[in-house]
């Protein structure tokens, strides 16, 4: 049975960079494509990005089998280490991976996480 988890990462990005880019890279890594039918093949997930100057904090709420948690976290970091992604409309986003950590869901994320675990 899938369980909910949260992965938090920080990237550096130019002021004109699209903060959705790193989340797109995560989607490509976990799903293999931008467009697919649910559920996500590796881990149902949702990424939220918040910019503070040149720093973007990403919170990835995901659900997977507990034995796959470490692999999903590794894949998220791998996607962010790439430092670039091209969106379906051809926009290229660049960033610099600063680090990541295990986190716990905020109260707002907890409800979403339960929904993801049920998919």
PDB file of C-alpha atoms in Angstrom:
ATOM      1  CA  UNK A   1       0.000   0.000   0.000  1.00  0.00           C
ATOM      2  CA  UNK A   2       1.311   3.439  -0.935  1.00  0.00           C
ATOM      3  CA  UNK A   3       2.277   5.793   1.883  1.00  0.00           C
ATOM      4  CA  UNK A   4       2.695   9.592   1.749  1.00  0.00           C
ATOM      5  CA  UNK A   5       6.078  11.352   2.015  1.00  0.00           C
ATOM      6  CA  UNK A   6       7.515  14.862   1.570  1.00  0.00           C
ATOM      7  CA  UNK A   7      10.859  15.767  -0.007  1.00  0.00           C
ATOM      8  CA  UNK A   8      12.094  19.361   0.217  1.00  0.00           C
ATOM      9  CA  UNK A   9      14.800  20.714  -2.077  1.00  0.00           C
ATOM     10  CA  UNK A  10      16.422  24.074  -2.707  1.00  0.00           C
ATOM     11  CA  UNK A  11      17.716  25.333  -6.034  1.00  0.00           C
ATOM     12  CA  UNK A  12      19.279  28.587  -7.155  1.00  0.00           C
ATOM     13  CA  UNK A  13      17.632  30.252 -10.137  1.00  0.00           C
ATOM     14  CA  UNK A  14      17.979  33.514 -12.024  1.00  0.00           C
ATOM     15  CA  UNK A  15      15.283  36.084 -11.321  1.00  0.00           C
ATOM     16  CA  UNK A  16      13.768  35.567 -14.780  1.00  0.00           C
ATOM     17  CA  UNK A  17      13.831  31.756 -14.491  1.00  0.00           C
ATOM     18  CA  UNK A  18      10.595  29.799 -14.396  1.00  0.00           C
ATOM     19  CA  UNK A  19      10.250  28.256 -10.908  1.00  0.00           C
ATOM     20  CA  UNK A  20       8.045  25.523 -12.419  1.00  0.00           C
ATOM     21  CA  UNK A  21      11.016  24.157 -14.392  1.00  0.00           C
ATOM     22  CA  UNK A  22      12.506  22.007 -11.611  1.00  0.00           C
ATOM     23  CA  UNK A  23       9.074  20.513 -10.923  1.00  0.00           C
ATOM     24  CA  UNK A  24       8.831  19.634 -14.602  1.00  0.00           C
ATOM     25  CA  UNK A  25      12.169  17.843 -14.406  1.00  0.00           C
ATOM     26  CA  UNK A  26      10.846  15.871 -11.429  1.00  0.00           C
ATOM     27  CA  UNK A  27       7.718  14.920 -13.376  1.00  0.00           C
ATOM     28  CA  UNK A  28       9.791  13.722 -16.322  1.00  0.00           C
ATOM     29  CA  UNK A  29      11.974  11.639 -13.999  1.00  0.00           C
ATOM     30  CA  UNK A  30       9.098  10.049 -12.083  1.00  0.00           C
ATOM     31  CA  UNK A  31       6.598   9.722 -14.933  1.00  0.00           C
ATOM     32  CA  UNK A  32       8.698   9.522 -18.084  1.00  0.00           C
ATOM     33  CA  UNK A  33       6.638  12.163 -19.873  1.00  0.00           C
ATOM     34  CA  UNK A  34       4.728  15.395 -19.346  1.00  0.00           C
ATOM     35  CA  UNK A  35       1.431  13.791 -20.292  1.00  0.00           C
ATOM     36  CA  UNK A  36       0.255  10.422 -19.033  1.00  0.00           C
ATOM     37  CA  UNK A  37      -2.828   8.788 -17.621  1.00  0.00           C
ATOM     38  CA  UNK A  38      -2.991   8.478 -13.834  1.00  0.00           C
ATOM     39  CA  UNK A  39      -1.606   7.090 -11.703  1.00  0.00           C
ATOM     40  CA  UNK A  40       2.011   8.210 -11.976  1.00  0.00           C
ATOM     41  CA  UNK A  41       4.056   5.057 -12.694  1.00  0.00           C
ATOM     42  CA  UNK A  42       6.732   5.512 -10.004  1.00  0.00           C
ATOM     43  CA  UNK A  43       5.116   7.771  -7.420  1.00  0.00           C
ATOM     44  CA  UNK A  44       1.998   9.895  -7.452  1.00  0.00           C
ATOM     45  CA  UNK A  45       3.308  13.362  -6.669  1.00  0.00           C
ATOM     46  CA  UNK A  46       2.690  17.098  -6.502  1.00  0.00           C
ATOM     47  CA  UNK A  47       5.433  19.739  -6.540  1.00  0.00           C
ATOM     48  CA  UNK A  48       5.040  23.245  -5.113  1.00  0.00           C
ATOM     49  CA  UNK A  49       7.706  25.885  -5.780  1.00  0.00           C
ATOM     50  CA  UNK A  50       8.188  29.084  -3.773  1.00  0.00           C
ATOM     51  CA  UNK A  51      10.692  31.728  -4.836  1.00  0.00           C
ATOM     52  CA  UNK A  52      12.620  33.884  -2.360  1.00  0.00           C
ATOM     53  CA  UNK A  53      14.985  36.043  -4.408  1.00  0.00           C
ATOM     54  CA  UNK A  54      17.393  33.783  -6.276  1.00  0.00           C
ATOM     55  CA  UNK A  55      16.358  30.712  -4.293  1.00  0.00           C
ATOM     56  CA  UNK A  56      13.468  28.390  -5.073  1.00  0.00           C
ATOM     57  CA  UNK A  57      12.246  25.976  -2.406  1.00  0.00           C
ATOM     58  CA  UNK A  58      10.486  22.914  -3.797  1.00  0.00           C
ATOM     59  CA  UNK A  59       8.193  20.742  -1.729  1.00  0.00           C
ATOM     60  CA  UNK A  60       7.398  17.426  -3.362  1.00  0.00           C
ATOM     61  CA  UNK A  61       4.524  15.540  -1.778  1.00  0.00           C
ATOM     62  CA  UNK A  62       4.568  11.979  -3.082  1.00  0.00           C
ATOM     63  CA  UNK A  63       3.075   8.583  -2.418  1.00  0.00           C
ATOM     64  CA  UNK A  64       4.809   5.296  -3.050  1.00  0.00           C
ATOM     65  CA  UNK A  65       5.356   1.904  -1.502  1.00  0.00           C
ATOM     66  CA  UNK A  66       7.456   2.384   1.663  1.00  0.00           C
ATOM     67  CA  UNK A  67      10.215   0.139   0.281  1.00  0.00           C
ATOM     68  CA  UNK A  68      10.503   2.502  -2.747  1.00  0.00           C
ATOM     69  CA  UNK A  69      10.787   5.747  -0.736  1.00  0.00           C
ATOM     70  CA  UNK A  70      14.599   6.007  -0.919  1.00  0.00           C
ATOM     71  CA  UNK A  71      14.602   5.362  -4.673  1.00  0.00           C
ATOM     72  CA  UNK A  72      11.962   8.054  -5.291  1.00  0.00           C
ATOM     73  CA  UNK A  73      13.964  10.563  -3.225  1.00  0.00           C
ATOM     74  CA  UNK A  74      17.121   9.624  -5.186  1.00  0.00           C
ATOM     75  CA  UNK A  75      15.287  10.127  -8.473  1.00  0.00           C
ATOM     76  CA  UNK A  76      13.950  13.532  -7.387  1.00  0.00           C
ATOM     77  CA  UNK A  77      17.483  14.633  -6.503  1.00  0.00           C
ATOM     78  CA  UNK A  78      18.812  13.193  -9.769  1.00  0.00           C
ATOM     79  CA  UNK A  79      16.279  15.268 -11.729  1.00  0.00           C
ATOM     80  CA  UNK A  80      17.256  18.399  -9.818  1.00  0.00           C
ATOM     81  CA  UNK A  81      20.990  17.726 -10.255  1.00  0.00           C
ATOM     82  CA  UNK A  82      20.424  17.893 -14.029  1.00  0.00           C
ATOM     83  CA  UNK A  83      20.000  21.664 -13.692  1.00  0.00           C
ATOM     84  CA  UNK A  84      17.911  22.090 -16.827  1.00  0.00           C
ATOM     85  CA  UNK A  85      14.673  21.091 -18.516  1.00  0.00           C
ATOM     86  CA  UNK A  86      12.894  22.060 -21.716  1.00  0.00           C
ATOM     87  CA  UNK A  87       9.129  22.470 -21.389  1.00  0.00           C
ATOM     88  CA  UNK A  88       6.696  21.137 -24.014  1.00  0.00           C
ATOM     89  CA  UNK A  89       6.452  24.669 -25.450  1.00  0.00           C
ATOM     90  CA  UNK A  90      10.245  24.882 -25.860  1.00  0.00           C
ATOM     91  CA  UNK A  91      11.063  27.119 -22.882  1.00  0.00           C
ATOM     92  CA  UNK A  92      14.377  26.095 -21.298  1.00  0.00           C
ATOM     93  CA  UNK A  93      14.746  26.487 -17.523  1.00  0.00           C
ATOM     94  CA  UNK A  94      18.093  26.414 -15.713  1.00  0.00           C
ATOM     95  CA  UNK A  95      18.892  26.127 -12.010  1.00  0.00           C
ATOM     96  CA  UNK A  96      21.601  25.021  -9.616  1.00  0.00           C
ATOM     97  CA  UNK A  97      20.817  22.268  -7.117  1.00  0.00           C
ATOM     98  CA  UNK A  98      21.670  23.343  -3.563  1.00  0.00           C
ATOM     99  CA  UNK A  99      20.423  20.386  -1.542  1.00  0.00           C
ATOM    100  CA  UNK A 100      17.478  18.431  -0.232  1.00  0.00           C
ATOM    101  CA  UNK A 101      16.094  16.872   2.903  1.00  0.00           C
ATOM    102  CA  UNK A 102      13.321  14.665   4.181  1.00  0.00           C
ATOM    103  CA  UNK A 103      10.413  16.718   5.456  1.00  0.00           C
ATOM    104  CA  UNK A 104       7.002  16.168   6.995  1.00  0.00           C
ATOM    105  CA  UNK A 105       3.729  17.346   5.504  1.00  0.00           C
ATOM    106  CA  UNK A 106       2.290  20.660   6.602  1.00  0.00           C
ATOM    107  CA  UNK A 107      -1.367  20.409   7.652  1.00  0.00           C
ATOM    108  CA  UNK A 108      -2.412  21.567   4.165  1.00  0.00           C
ATOM    109  CA  UNK A 109      -0.131  18.998   2.509  1.00  0.00           C
ATOM    110  CA  UNK A 110      -1.289  16.149   4.752  1.00  0.00           C
ATOM    111  CA  UNK A 111      -4.740  16.036   3.145  1.00  0.00           C
ATOM    112  CA  UNK A 112      -3.263  16.088  -0.350  1.00  0.00           C
ATOM    113  CA  UNK A 113      -0.753  13.393   0.623  1.00  0.00           C
ATOM    114  CA  UNK A 114      -3.551  11.097   1.813  1.00  0.00           C
ATOM    115  CA  UNK A 115      -5.276  11.566  -1.539  1.00  0.00           C
ATOM    116  CA  UNK A 116      -2.090  10.727  -3.424  1.00  0.00           C
ATOM    117  CA  UNK A 117      -1.595   7.608  -1.321  1.00  0.00           C
ATOM    118  CA  UNK A 118      -5.070   6.479  -2.296  1.00  0.00           C
ATOM    119  CA  UNK A 119      -4.331   6.638  -6.044  1.00  0.00           C
TER     120      UNK A 119
END
